[in-house]
Amino acid sequence: MVARATTAPLAVEWDADHAVTELYREHYRPLVRLASLLVRDHATAEEVVQDAFVAMHGAWRRLRDPNKALSYLRQAVVNKARSVLRHRAVVEKHAPKALPDAPSAEHGAMNMLEREAVIRALRKLPTRQREAIVLRYYGDLSEAQIADAMGISRGAVKSHTSRGITALRSVLEQTT
């Protein structure tokens, strides 16, 4: 597949409006494709190409060779795309770091209510069961460490913990 390298040369006597209109009609889409490949965003690519056409229109009288207007446009699109990419890099570099996801206030309130319900339920347990559960699940002690702390056997720790968990489950199910 062979692409057209150039179109018919633009007549030098054309004014900027006519020349830019003709170039726009013939080369807008290929220039947008070029810019899209560079900036990876179609909307930004269209802006880049539009800016290049506006700049060329303003500089039409300063063009040394109006027949090279397409080359000027391509170079302007590439330069503006580079500028967009540099701007993105600076913005990303200085963008504030996103805060880690934090639980919502409702989540914290629900946790507080659940904790309060567990504490109320713990207060209803007999002393030995409450001690065994608190040392096991809040103190994260092993059965041997709990037995030493409470001055009882490991079997008694298992028994108090098991009965306490059953009682807690019962109390908590009644409240919810």
PDB file of C-alpha atoms in Angstrom:
ATOM      1  CA  MET A   1       0.000   0.000   0.000  1.00  0.00           C
ATOM      2  CA  VAL A   2       1.515   3.277  -1.099  1.00  0.00           C
ATOM      3  CA  ALA A   3       0.452   6.470   0.645  1.00  0.00           C
ATOM      4  CA  ARG A   4       0.403   9.813  -1.092  1.00  0.00           C
ATOM      5  CA  ALA A   5       3.549  11.592  -0.022  1.00  0.00           C
ATOM      6  CA  THR A   6       2.423  15.017  -1.142  1.00  0.00           C
ATOM      7  CA  THR A   7      -0.540  16.581  -2.787  1.00  0.00           C
ATOM      8  CA  ALA A   8      -0.560  19.083  -5.556  1.00  0.00           C
ATOM      9  CA  PRO A   9       1.637  22.018  -4.594  1.00  0.00           C
ATOM     10  CA  LEU A  10      -0.198  24.920  -3.050  1.00  0.00           C
ATOM     11  CA  ALA A  11      -0.154  28.003  -5.157  1.00  0.00           C
ATOM     12  CA  VAL A  12       1.885  30.769  -3.611  1.00  0.00           C
ATOM     13  CA  GLU A  13      -0.837  33.294  -4.305  1.00  0.00           C
ATOM     14  CA  TRP A  14      -3.353  31.504  -2.046  1.00  0.00           C
ATOM     15  CA  ASP A  15      -4.247  33.358   1.055  1.00  0.00           C
ATOM     16  CA  ALA A  16      -3.949  31.714   4.500  1.00  0.00           C
ATOM     17  CA  ASP A  17      -7.667  30.944   4.779  1.00  0.00           C
ATOM     18  CA  HIS A  18      -7.879  29.090   1.485  1.00  0.00           C
ATOM     19  CA  ALA A  19      -4.580  27.235   1.964  1.00  0.00           C
ATOM     20  CA  VAL A  20      -5.382  26.107   5.498  1.00  0.00           C
ATOM     21  CA  THR A  21      -8.874  25.030   4.444  1.00  0.00           C
ATOM     22  CA  GLU A  22      -7.459  22.856   1.672  1.00  0.00           C
ATOM     23  CA  LEU A  23      -4.785  21.359   3.940  1.00  0.00           C
ATOM     24  CA  TYR A  24      -7.377  20.730   6.630  1.00  0.00           C
ATOM     25  CA  ARG A  25      -9.702  18.966   4.214  1.00  0.00           C
ATOM     26  CA  GLU A  26      -6.987  16.655   2.919  1.00  0.00           C
ATOM     27  CA  HIS A  27      -4.741  16.069   5.928  1.00  0.00           C
ATOM     28  CA  TYR A  28      -6.704  16.537   9.140  1.00  0.00           C
ATOM     29  CA  ARG A  29      -7.439  12.831   9.732  1.00  0.00           C
ATOM     30  CA  PRO A  30      -3.927  11.539   9.009  1.00  0.00           C
ATOM     31  CA  LEU A  31      -2.500  14.213  11.294  1.00  0.00           C
ATOM     32  CA  VAL A  32      -4.936  13.235  14.058  1.00  0.00           C
ATOM     33  CA  ARG A  33      -3.872   9.597  13.653  1.00  0.00           C
ATOM     34  CA  LEU A  34      -0.246  10.665  13.961  1.00  0.00           C
ATOM     35  CA  ALA A  35      -0.965  12.696  17.073  1.00  0.00           C
ATOM     36  CA  SER A  36      -3.074   9.872  18.555  1.00  0.00           C
ATOM     37  CA  LEU A  37      -0.155   7.503  18.239  1.00  0.00           C
ATOM     38  CA  LEU A  38       2.054   9.999  20.027  1.00  0.00           C
ATOM     39  CA  VAL A  39      -0.206  11.159  22.860  1.00  0.00           C
ATOM     40  CA  ARG A  40      -2.337   7.979  23.203  1.00  0.00           C
ATOM     41  CA  ASP A  41      -5.553   9.999  23.547  1.00  0.00           C
ATOM     42  CA  HIS A  42      -7.857  10.876  20.641  1.00  0.00           C
ATOM     43  CA  ALA A  43      -9.361  14.033  22.159  1.00  0.00           C
ATOM     44  CA  THR A  44      -5.924  15.432  22.999  1.00  0.00           C
ATOM     45  CA  ALA A  45      -4.689  14.462  19.532  1.00  0.00           C
ATOM     46  CA  GLU A  46      -7.487  16.478  17.938  1.00  0.00           C
ATOM     47  CA  GLU A  47      -6.555  19.484  20.094  1.00  0.00           C
ATOM     48  CA  VAL A  48      -2.912  19.135  19.099  1.00  0.00           C
ATOM     49  CA  VAL A  49      -3.805  19.077  15.399  1.00  0.00           C
ATOM     50  CA  GLN A  50      -6.202  22.000  15.734  1.00  0.00           C
ATOM     51  CA  ASP A  51      -3.499  24.011  17.502  1.00  0.00           C
ATOM     52  CA  ALA A  52      -1.053  23.173  14.696  1.00  0.00           C
ATOM     53  CA  PHE A  53      -3.514  24.401  12.064  1.00  0.00           C
ATOM     54  CA  VAL A  54      -4.165  27.607  14.007  1.00  0.00           C
ATOM     55  CA  ALA A  55      -0.434  28.212  14.398  1.00  0.00           C
ATOM     56  CA  MET A  56       0.158  27.609  10.701  1.00  0.00           C
ATOM     57  CA  HIS A  57      -2.642  29.981   9.770  1.00  0.00           C
ATOM     58  CA  GLY A  58      -1.076  32.675  11.918  1.00  0.00           C
ATOM     59  CA  ALA A  59       2.373  32.064  10.463  1.00  0.00           C
ATOM     60  CA  TRP A  60       1.277  31.642   6.840  1.00  0.00           C
ATOM     61  CA  ARG A  61       2.971  34.839   5.645  1.00  0.00           C
ATOM     62  CA  ARG A  62       6.232  33.855   7.298  1.00  0.00           C
ATOM     63  CA  LEU A  63       6.414  30.506   5.482  1.00  0.00           C
ATOM     64  CA  ARG A  64       9.403  30.560   3.155  1.00  0.00           C
ATOM     65  CA  ASP A  65       7.903  27.920   0.896  1.00  0.00           C
ATOM     66  CA  PRO A  66       4.097  27.534   1.095  1.00  0.00           C
ATOM     67  CA  ASN A  67       4.466  24.254  -0.810  1.00  0.00           C
ATOM     68  CA  LYS A  68       6.062  22.795   2.322  1.00  0.00           C
ATOM     69  CA  ALA A  69       3.081  23.678   4.520  1.00  0.00           C
ATOM     70  CA  LEU A  70       2.253  20.005   5.091  1.00  0.00           C
ATOM     71  CA  SER A  71       5.770  19.378   6.383  1.00  0.00           C
ATOM     72  CA  TYR A  72       5.363  22.381   8.661  1.00  0.00           C
ATOM     73  CA  LEU A  73       2.081  20.960   9.943  1.00  0.00           C
ATOM     74  CA  ARG A  74       3.559  17.517  10.622  1.00  0.00           C
ATOM     75  CA  GLN A  75       6.470  19.034  12.503  1.00  0.00           C
ATOM     76  CA  ALA A  76       4.106  21.275  14.477  1.00  0.00           C
ATOM     77  CA  VAL A  77       1.947  18.262  15.405  1.00  0.00           C
ATOM     78  CA  VAL A  78       4.992  16.300  16.581  1.00  0.00           C
ATOM     79  CA  ASN A  79       6.317  19.248  18.594  1.00  0.00           C
ATOM     80  CA  LYS A  80       2.935  19.936  20.207  1.00  0.00           C
ATOM     81  CA  ALA A  81       2.519  16.233  21.019  1.00  0.00           C
ATOM     82  CA  ARG A  82       5.933  16.264  22.709  1.00  0.00           C
ATOM     83  CA  SER A  83       4.866  19.302  24.673  1.00  0.00           C
ATOM     84  CA  VAL A  84       1.696  17.507  25.808  1.00  0.00           C
ATOM     85  CA  LEU A  85       3.735  14.488  26.902  1.00  0.00           C
ATOM     86  CA  ARG A  86       6.206  16.682  28.823  1.00  0.00           C
ATOM     87  CA  HIS A  87       3.307  18.444  30.523  1.00  0.00           C
ATOM     88  CA  ARG A  88       1.751  15.115  31.493  1.00  0.00           C
ATOM     89  CA  ALA A  89       5.042  13.930  32.946  1.00  0.00           C
ATOM     90  CA  VAL A  90       5.367  17.064  35.078  1.00  0.00           C
ATOM     91  CA  VAL A  91       1.763  16.850  36.257  1.00  0.00           C
ATOM     92  CA  GLU A  92       2.151  13.170  37.170  1.00  0.00           C
ATOM     93  CA  LYS A  93       5.440  13.867  38.949  1.00  0.00           C
ATOM     94  CA  HIS A  94       3.910  16.584  41.108  1.00  0.00           C
ATOM     95  CA  ALA A  95       0.458  15.074  41.561  1.00  0.00           C
ATOM     96  CA  PRO A  96      -0.424  14.479  45.189  1.00  0.00           C
ATOM     97  CA  LYS A  97      -0.149  10.876  46.198  1.00  0.00           C
ATOM     98  CA  ALA A  98      -3.478   9.164  46.615  1.00  0.00           C
ATOM     99  CA  LEU A  99      -4.387   8.369  50.167  1.00  0.00           C
ATOM    100  CA  PRO A 100      -4.749   4.709  50.970  1.00  0.00           C
ATOM    101  CA  ASP A 101      -8.301   3.498  51.110  1.00  0.00           C
ATOM    102  CA  ALA A 102      -9.657   4.247  54.532  1.00  0.00           C
ATOM    103  CA  PRO A 103     -12.753   2.688  55.967  1.00  0.00           C
ATOM    104  CA  SER A 104     -15.811   4.895  55.967  1.00  0.00           C
ATOM    105  CA  ALA A 105     -17.179   6.566  59.069  1.00  0.00           C
ATOM    106  CA  GLU A 106     -20.115   4.159  58.968  1.00  0.00           C
ATOM    107  CA  HIS A 107     -17.709   1.231  59.009  1.00  0.00           C
ATOM    108  CA  GLY A 108     -15.973   2.652  62.070  1.00  0.00           C
ATOM    109  CA  ALA A 109     -19.298   3.261  63.806  1.00  0.00           C
ATOM    110  CA  MET A 110     -20.450  -0.292  63.077  1.00  0.00           C
ATOM    111  CA  ASN A 111     -17.179  -1.694  64.402  1.00  0.00           C
ATOM    112  CA  MET A 112     -17.585   0.381  67.554  1.00  0.00           C
ATOM    113  CA  LEU A 113     -21.131  -0.900  68.059  1.00  0.00           C
ATOM    114  CA  GLU A 114     -20.025  -4.482  67.505  1.00  0.00           C
ATOM    115  CA  ARG A 115     -17.165  -4.069  69.963  1.00  0.00           C
ATOM    116  CA  GLU A 116     -19.509  -2.573  72.550  1.00  0.00           C
ATOM    117  CA  ALA A 117     -21.925  -5.473  72.073  1.00  0.00           C
ATOM    118  CA  VAL A 118     -19.106  -7.989  72.580  1.00  0.00           C
ATOM    119  CA  ILE A 119     -17.889  -6.163  75.689  1.00  0.00           C
ATOM    120  CA  ARG A 120     -21.418  -6.106  77.146  1.00  0.00           C
ATOM    121  CA  ALA A 121     -21.757  -9.810  76.398  1.00  0.00           C
ATOM    122  CA  LEU A 122     -18.357 -10.509  77.985  1.00  0.00           C
ATOM    123  CA  ARG A 123     -19.455  -8.719  81.157  1.00  0.00           C
ATOM    124  CA  LYS A 124     -22.369 -11.148  81.474  1.00  0.00           C
ATOM    125  CA  LEU A 125     -20.056 -14.191  81.530  1.00  0.00           C
ATOM    126  CA  PRO A 126     -18.771 -15.790  84.710  1.00  0.00           C
ATOM    127  CA  THR A 127     -15.344 -14.492  85.763  1.00  0.00           C
ATOM    128  CA  ARG A 128     -13.287 -17.576  84.762  1.00  0.00           C
ATOM    129  CA  GLN A 129     -14.895 -17.819  81.315  1.00  0.00           C
ATOM    130  CA  ARG A 130     -14.412 -14.087  80.707  1.00  0.00           C
ATOM    131  CA  GLU A 131     -10.746 -14.270  81.781  1.00  0.00           C
ATOM    132  CA  ALA A 132     -10.058 -17.297  79.572  1.00  0.00           C
ATOM    133  CA  ILE A 133     -11.655 -15.676  76.511  1.00  0.00           C
ATOM    134  CA  VAL A 134      -9.975 -12.306  77.017  1.00  0.00           C
ATOM    135  CA  LEU A 135      -6.546 -13.870  77.528  1.00  0.00           C
ATOM    136  CA  ARG A 136      -7.004 -16.155  74.511  1.00  0.00           C
ATOM    137  CA  TYR A 137      -8.551 -13.838  71.926  1.00  0.00           C
ATOM    138  CA  TYR A 138      -7.562 -10.356  73.090  1.00  0.00           C
ATOM    139  CA  GLY A 139      -4.267 -11.210  74.780  1.00  0.00           C
ATOM    140  CA  ASP A 140      -3.405 -13.788  72.098  1.00  0.00           C
ATOM    141  CA  LEU A 141      -1.945 -16.174  74.685  1.00  0.00           C
ATOM    142  CA  SER A 142      -1.588 -19.906  74.200  1.00  0.00           C
ATOM    143  CA  GLU A 143      -3.517 -22.389  76.345  1.00  0.00           C
ATOM    144  CA  ALA A 144      -0.375 -23.097  78.403  1.00  0.00           C
ATOM    145  CA  GLN A 145       0.206 -19.369  79.013  1.00  0.00           C
ATOM    146  CA  ILE A 146      -3.443 -18.884  80.033  1.00  0.00           C
ATOM    147  CA  ALA A 147      -3.239 -21.854  82.390  1.00  0.00           C
ATOM    148  CA  ASP A 148      -0.158 -20.349  84.049  1.00  0.00           C
ATOM    149  CA  ALA A 149      -1.729 -16.881  84.261  1.00  0.00           C
ATOM    150  CA  MET A 150      -5.001 -18.179  85.751  1.00  0.00           C
ATOM    151  CA  GLY A 151      -3.394 -20.869  87.899  1.00  0.00           C
ATOM    152  CA  ILE A 152      -5.514 -23.685  86.394  1.00  0.00           C
ATOM    153  CA  SER A 153      -4.918 -26.709  84.156  1.00  0.00           C
ATOM    154  CA  ARG A 154      -4.906 -26.570  80.356  1.00  0.00           C
ATOM    155  CA  GLY A 155      -8.035 -28.737  80.311  1.00  0.00           C
ATOM    156  CA  ALA A 156      -9.831 -26.200  82.515  1.00  0.00           C
ATOM    157  CA  VAL A 157      -8.736 -23.426  80.127  1.00  0.00           C
ATOM    158  CA  LYS A 158     -10.262 -25.345  77.209  1.00  0.00           C
ATOM    159  CA  SER A 159     -13.447 -25.927  79.158  1.00  0.00           C
ATOM    160  CA  HIS A 160     -13.846 -22.288  80.286  1.00  0.00           C
ATOM    161  CA  THR A 161     -13.044 -21.001  76.777  1.00  0.00           C
ATOM    162  CA  SER A 162     -15.489 -23.360  75.103  1.00  0.00           C
ATOM    163  CA  ARG A 163     -18.319 -22.600  77.514  1.00  0.00           C
ATOM    164  CA  GLY A 164     -17.602 -18.874  77.309  1.00  0.00           C
ATOM    165  CA  ILE A 165     -17.699 -18.869  73.490  1.00  0.00           C
ATOM    166  CA  THR A 166     -21.002 -20.757  73.519  1.00  0.00           C
ATOM    167  CA  ALA A 167     -22.477 -18.284  76.022  1.00  0.00           C
ATOM    168  CA  LEU A 168     -21.150 -15.290  74.043  1.00  0.00           C
ATOM    169  CA  ARG A 169     -22.640 -16.635  70.820  1.00  0.00           C
ATOM    170  CA  SER A 170     -25.982 -17.069  72.533  1.00  0.00           C
ATOM    171  CA  VAL A 171     -25.981 -13.548  74.014  1.00  0.00           C
ATOM    172  CA  LEU A 172     -24.856 -11.912  70.766  1.00  0.00           C
ATOM    173  CA  GLU A 173     -27.467 -13.762  68.690  1.00  0.00           C
ATOM    174  CA  GLN A 174     -30.180 -12.504  71.020  1.00  0.00           C
ATOM    175  CA  THR A 175     -29.092  -8.872  70.619  1.00  0.00           C
ATOM    176  CA  THR A 176     -28.951  -8.921  66.800  1.00  0.00           C
TER     177      THR A 176
END
